[in-house]
CSV table of C-alpha atoms in Angstrom, one decimal:
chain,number,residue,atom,x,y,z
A,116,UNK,CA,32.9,-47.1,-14.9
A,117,UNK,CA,33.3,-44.3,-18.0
A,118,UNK,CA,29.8,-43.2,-17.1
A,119,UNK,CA,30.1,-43.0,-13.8
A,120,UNK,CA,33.0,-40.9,-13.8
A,121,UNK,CA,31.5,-39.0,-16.0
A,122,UNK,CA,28.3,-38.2,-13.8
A,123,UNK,CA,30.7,-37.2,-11.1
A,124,UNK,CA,33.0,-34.8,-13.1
A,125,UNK,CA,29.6,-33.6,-14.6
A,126,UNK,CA,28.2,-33.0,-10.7
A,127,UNK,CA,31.6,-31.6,-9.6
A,128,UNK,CA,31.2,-29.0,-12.5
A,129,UNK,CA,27.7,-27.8,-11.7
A,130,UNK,CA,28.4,-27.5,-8.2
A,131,UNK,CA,31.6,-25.5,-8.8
A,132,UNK,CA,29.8,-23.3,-11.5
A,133,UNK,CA,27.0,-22.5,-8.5
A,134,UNK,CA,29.7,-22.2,-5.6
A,135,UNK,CA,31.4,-19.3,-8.4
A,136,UNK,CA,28.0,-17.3,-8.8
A,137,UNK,CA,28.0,-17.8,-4.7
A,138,UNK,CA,31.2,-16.3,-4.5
A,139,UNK,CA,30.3,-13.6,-7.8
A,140,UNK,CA,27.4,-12.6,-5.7
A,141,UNK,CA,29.4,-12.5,-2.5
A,142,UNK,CA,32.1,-10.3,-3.8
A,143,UNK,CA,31.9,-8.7,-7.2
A,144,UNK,CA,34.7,-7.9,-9.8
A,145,UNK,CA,38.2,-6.2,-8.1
A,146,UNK,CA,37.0,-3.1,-8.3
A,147,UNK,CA,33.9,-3.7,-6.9
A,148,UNK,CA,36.1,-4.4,-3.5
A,149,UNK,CA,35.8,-8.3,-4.3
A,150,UNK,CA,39.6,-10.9,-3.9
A,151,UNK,CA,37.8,-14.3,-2.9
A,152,UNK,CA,37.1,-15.3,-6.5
A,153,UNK,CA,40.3,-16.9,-7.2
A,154,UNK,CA,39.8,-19.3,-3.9
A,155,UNK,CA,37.1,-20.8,-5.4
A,156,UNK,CA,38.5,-21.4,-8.5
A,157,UNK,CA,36.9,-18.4,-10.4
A,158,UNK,CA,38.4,-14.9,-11.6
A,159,UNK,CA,36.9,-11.6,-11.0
A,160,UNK,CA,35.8,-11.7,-14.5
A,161,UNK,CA,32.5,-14.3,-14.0
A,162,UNK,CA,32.7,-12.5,-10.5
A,163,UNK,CA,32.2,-9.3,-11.9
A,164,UNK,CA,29.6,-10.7,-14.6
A,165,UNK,CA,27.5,-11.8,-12.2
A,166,UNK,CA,27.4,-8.7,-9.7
A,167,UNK,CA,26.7,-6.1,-12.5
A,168,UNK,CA,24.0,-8.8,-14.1
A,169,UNK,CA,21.9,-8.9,-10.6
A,170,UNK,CA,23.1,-5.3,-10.1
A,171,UNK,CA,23.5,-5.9,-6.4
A,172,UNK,CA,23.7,-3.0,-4.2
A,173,UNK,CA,26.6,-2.2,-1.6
A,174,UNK,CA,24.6,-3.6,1.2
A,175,UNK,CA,23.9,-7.2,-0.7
A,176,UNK,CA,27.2,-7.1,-1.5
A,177,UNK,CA,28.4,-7.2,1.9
A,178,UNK,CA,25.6,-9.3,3.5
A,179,UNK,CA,26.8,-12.1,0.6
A,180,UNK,CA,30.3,-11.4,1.6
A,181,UNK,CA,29.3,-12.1,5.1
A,182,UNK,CA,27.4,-15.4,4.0
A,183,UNK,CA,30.2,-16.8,2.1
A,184,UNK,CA,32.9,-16.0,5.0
A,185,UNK,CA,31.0,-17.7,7.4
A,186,UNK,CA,30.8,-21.0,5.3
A,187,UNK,CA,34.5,-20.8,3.7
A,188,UNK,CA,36.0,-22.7,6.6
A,189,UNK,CA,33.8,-25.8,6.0
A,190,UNK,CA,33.9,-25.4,1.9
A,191,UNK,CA,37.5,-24.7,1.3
A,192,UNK,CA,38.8,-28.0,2.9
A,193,UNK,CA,36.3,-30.2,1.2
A,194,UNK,CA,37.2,-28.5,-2.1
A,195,UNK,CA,40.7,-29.4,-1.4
A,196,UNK,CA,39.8,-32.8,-1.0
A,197,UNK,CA,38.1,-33.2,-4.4
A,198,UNK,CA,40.6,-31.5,-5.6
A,199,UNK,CA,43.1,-33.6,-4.3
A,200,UNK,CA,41.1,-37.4,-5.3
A,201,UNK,CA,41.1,-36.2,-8.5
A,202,UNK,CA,44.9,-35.6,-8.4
A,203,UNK,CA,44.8,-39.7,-6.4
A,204,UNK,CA,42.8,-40.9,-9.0
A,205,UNK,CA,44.4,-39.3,-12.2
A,206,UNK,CA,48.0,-41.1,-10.5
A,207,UNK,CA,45.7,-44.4,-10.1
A,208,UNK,CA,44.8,-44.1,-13.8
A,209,UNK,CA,48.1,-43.4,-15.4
A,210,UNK,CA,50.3,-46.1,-13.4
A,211,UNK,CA,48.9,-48.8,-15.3
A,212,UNK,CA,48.0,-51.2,-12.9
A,213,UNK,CA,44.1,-50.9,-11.8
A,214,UNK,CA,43.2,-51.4,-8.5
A,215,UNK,CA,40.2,-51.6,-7.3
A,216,UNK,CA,40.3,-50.9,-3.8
A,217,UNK,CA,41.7,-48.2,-4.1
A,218,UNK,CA,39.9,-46.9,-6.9
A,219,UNK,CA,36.6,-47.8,-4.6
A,220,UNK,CA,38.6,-46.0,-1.4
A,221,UNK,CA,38.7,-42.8,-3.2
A,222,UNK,CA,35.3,-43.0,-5.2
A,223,UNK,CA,34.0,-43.1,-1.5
A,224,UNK,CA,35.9,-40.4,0.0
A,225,UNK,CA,34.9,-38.2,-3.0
A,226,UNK,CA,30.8,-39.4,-3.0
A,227,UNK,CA,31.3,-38.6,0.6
A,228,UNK,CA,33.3,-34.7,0.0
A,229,UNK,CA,30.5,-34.3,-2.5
A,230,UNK,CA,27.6,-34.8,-0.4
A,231,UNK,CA,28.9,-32.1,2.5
A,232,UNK,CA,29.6,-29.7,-0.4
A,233,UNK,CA,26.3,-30.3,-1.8
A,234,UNK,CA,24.9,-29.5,1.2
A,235,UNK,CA,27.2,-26.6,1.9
A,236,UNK,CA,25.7,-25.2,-1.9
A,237,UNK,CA,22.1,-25.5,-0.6
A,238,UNK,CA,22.7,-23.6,2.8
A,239,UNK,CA,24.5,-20.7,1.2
A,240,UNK,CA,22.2,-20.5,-2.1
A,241,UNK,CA,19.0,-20.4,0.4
A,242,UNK,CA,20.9,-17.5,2.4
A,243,UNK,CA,21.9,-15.7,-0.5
A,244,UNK,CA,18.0,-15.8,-2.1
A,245,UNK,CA,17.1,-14.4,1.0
A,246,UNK,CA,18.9,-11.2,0.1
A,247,UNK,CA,18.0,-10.3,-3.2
A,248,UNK,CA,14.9,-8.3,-4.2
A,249,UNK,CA,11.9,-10.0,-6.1
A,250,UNK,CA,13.8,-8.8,-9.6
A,251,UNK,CA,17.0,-9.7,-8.6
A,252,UNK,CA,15.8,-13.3,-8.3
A,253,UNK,CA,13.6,-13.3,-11.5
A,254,UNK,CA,16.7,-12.4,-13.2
A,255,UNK,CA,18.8,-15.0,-11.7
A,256,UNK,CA,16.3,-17.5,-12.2
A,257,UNK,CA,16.3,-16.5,-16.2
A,258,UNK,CA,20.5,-16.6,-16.1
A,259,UNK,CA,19.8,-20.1,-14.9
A,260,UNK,CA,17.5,-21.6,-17.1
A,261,UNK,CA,19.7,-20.0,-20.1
A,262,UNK,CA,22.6,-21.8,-18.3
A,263,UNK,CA,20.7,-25.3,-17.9
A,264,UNK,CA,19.3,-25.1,-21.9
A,265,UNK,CA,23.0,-24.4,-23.0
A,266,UNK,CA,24.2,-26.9,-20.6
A,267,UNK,CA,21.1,-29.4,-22.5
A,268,UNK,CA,22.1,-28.5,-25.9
A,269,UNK,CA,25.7,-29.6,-25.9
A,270,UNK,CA,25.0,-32.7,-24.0
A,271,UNK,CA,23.0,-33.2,-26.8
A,272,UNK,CA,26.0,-32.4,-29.5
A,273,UNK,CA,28.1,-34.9,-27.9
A,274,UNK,CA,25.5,-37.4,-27.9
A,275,UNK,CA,24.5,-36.9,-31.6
A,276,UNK,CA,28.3,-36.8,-31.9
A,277,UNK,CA,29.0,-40.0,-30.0
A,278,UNK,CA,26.4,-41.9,-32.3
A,279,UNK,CA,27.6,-40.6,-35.5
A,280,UNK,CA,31.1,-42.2,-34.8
């Protein structure tokens, strides 16, 4: 069960950290004009980071704006409810009693939030390649493979950790 919640808090985070550089490229820091950060769970900070990294222009600016608009009414409530099982299942976890059901009731309702948002990510990230310029995408493409070795390395710290205990 441990390792199963941990490949779900583990997908949850990746697809949060993509739905923030979605919403960085979609709005930029506050004063690049950009407020929807915060819905997603981000500040204009990372927002800001990644704008000025990609260096988008005005126009990609507001054609990611658009993208991310269009698709907040399908993401927002399905980050809600991930939010929200996590909430049921912390309450599960703490009252000392474990059921199962239940437990298996909201493992399916999150497998199943996952999945749309997962396919929400996809739709958005393909729209959003579409609008930046052969650089642009090397660049992000570089950001991300820094990201994913980083991301390797500490898994492997805890894991060298974990065994030394």
């Amino acid at each position: 069960m441990k390792a199963s919640r941990f490949r779900i808090f583990a997908a949850s985070t990746a697809l949060l950290v993509v739905l923030g550089i979605a919403a960085a490229l979609a709005q930029g820091m506050h004063h690049h004009g950009g407020s929807m950060g915060g819905e997603f769970g981000f500040g204009d900070h990372m927002l800001g980071y990644f704008t000025d990294v990609l260096d988008l222009t005005q126009a990609q600016q507001d054609q990611a704006k658009a993208i991310i608009e269009k698709e907040k009414p399908v993401i927002q409530p399905l980050i809600k409810q991930l939010m929200q099982a996590h909430k049921d299942m912390s309450s599960l976890e703490d009252s000392g009693t474990f059921d199962e059901a239940k437990v298996r009731a909201l493992a399916a309702q999150n497998t199943q939030a996952m999945t749309e948002l997962f396919v929400q990510k996809a739709r958005i990230h393909s729209e959003l390649i579409q609008i930046l310029t052969p650089d642009q995408k090397t660049k992000l493409q570089q950001l991300r493979a820094k990201h994913e070795a980083r991301m390797k390395n500490h898994a492997h710290g805890q894991a060298a950790d974990t065994n030394s205990n």
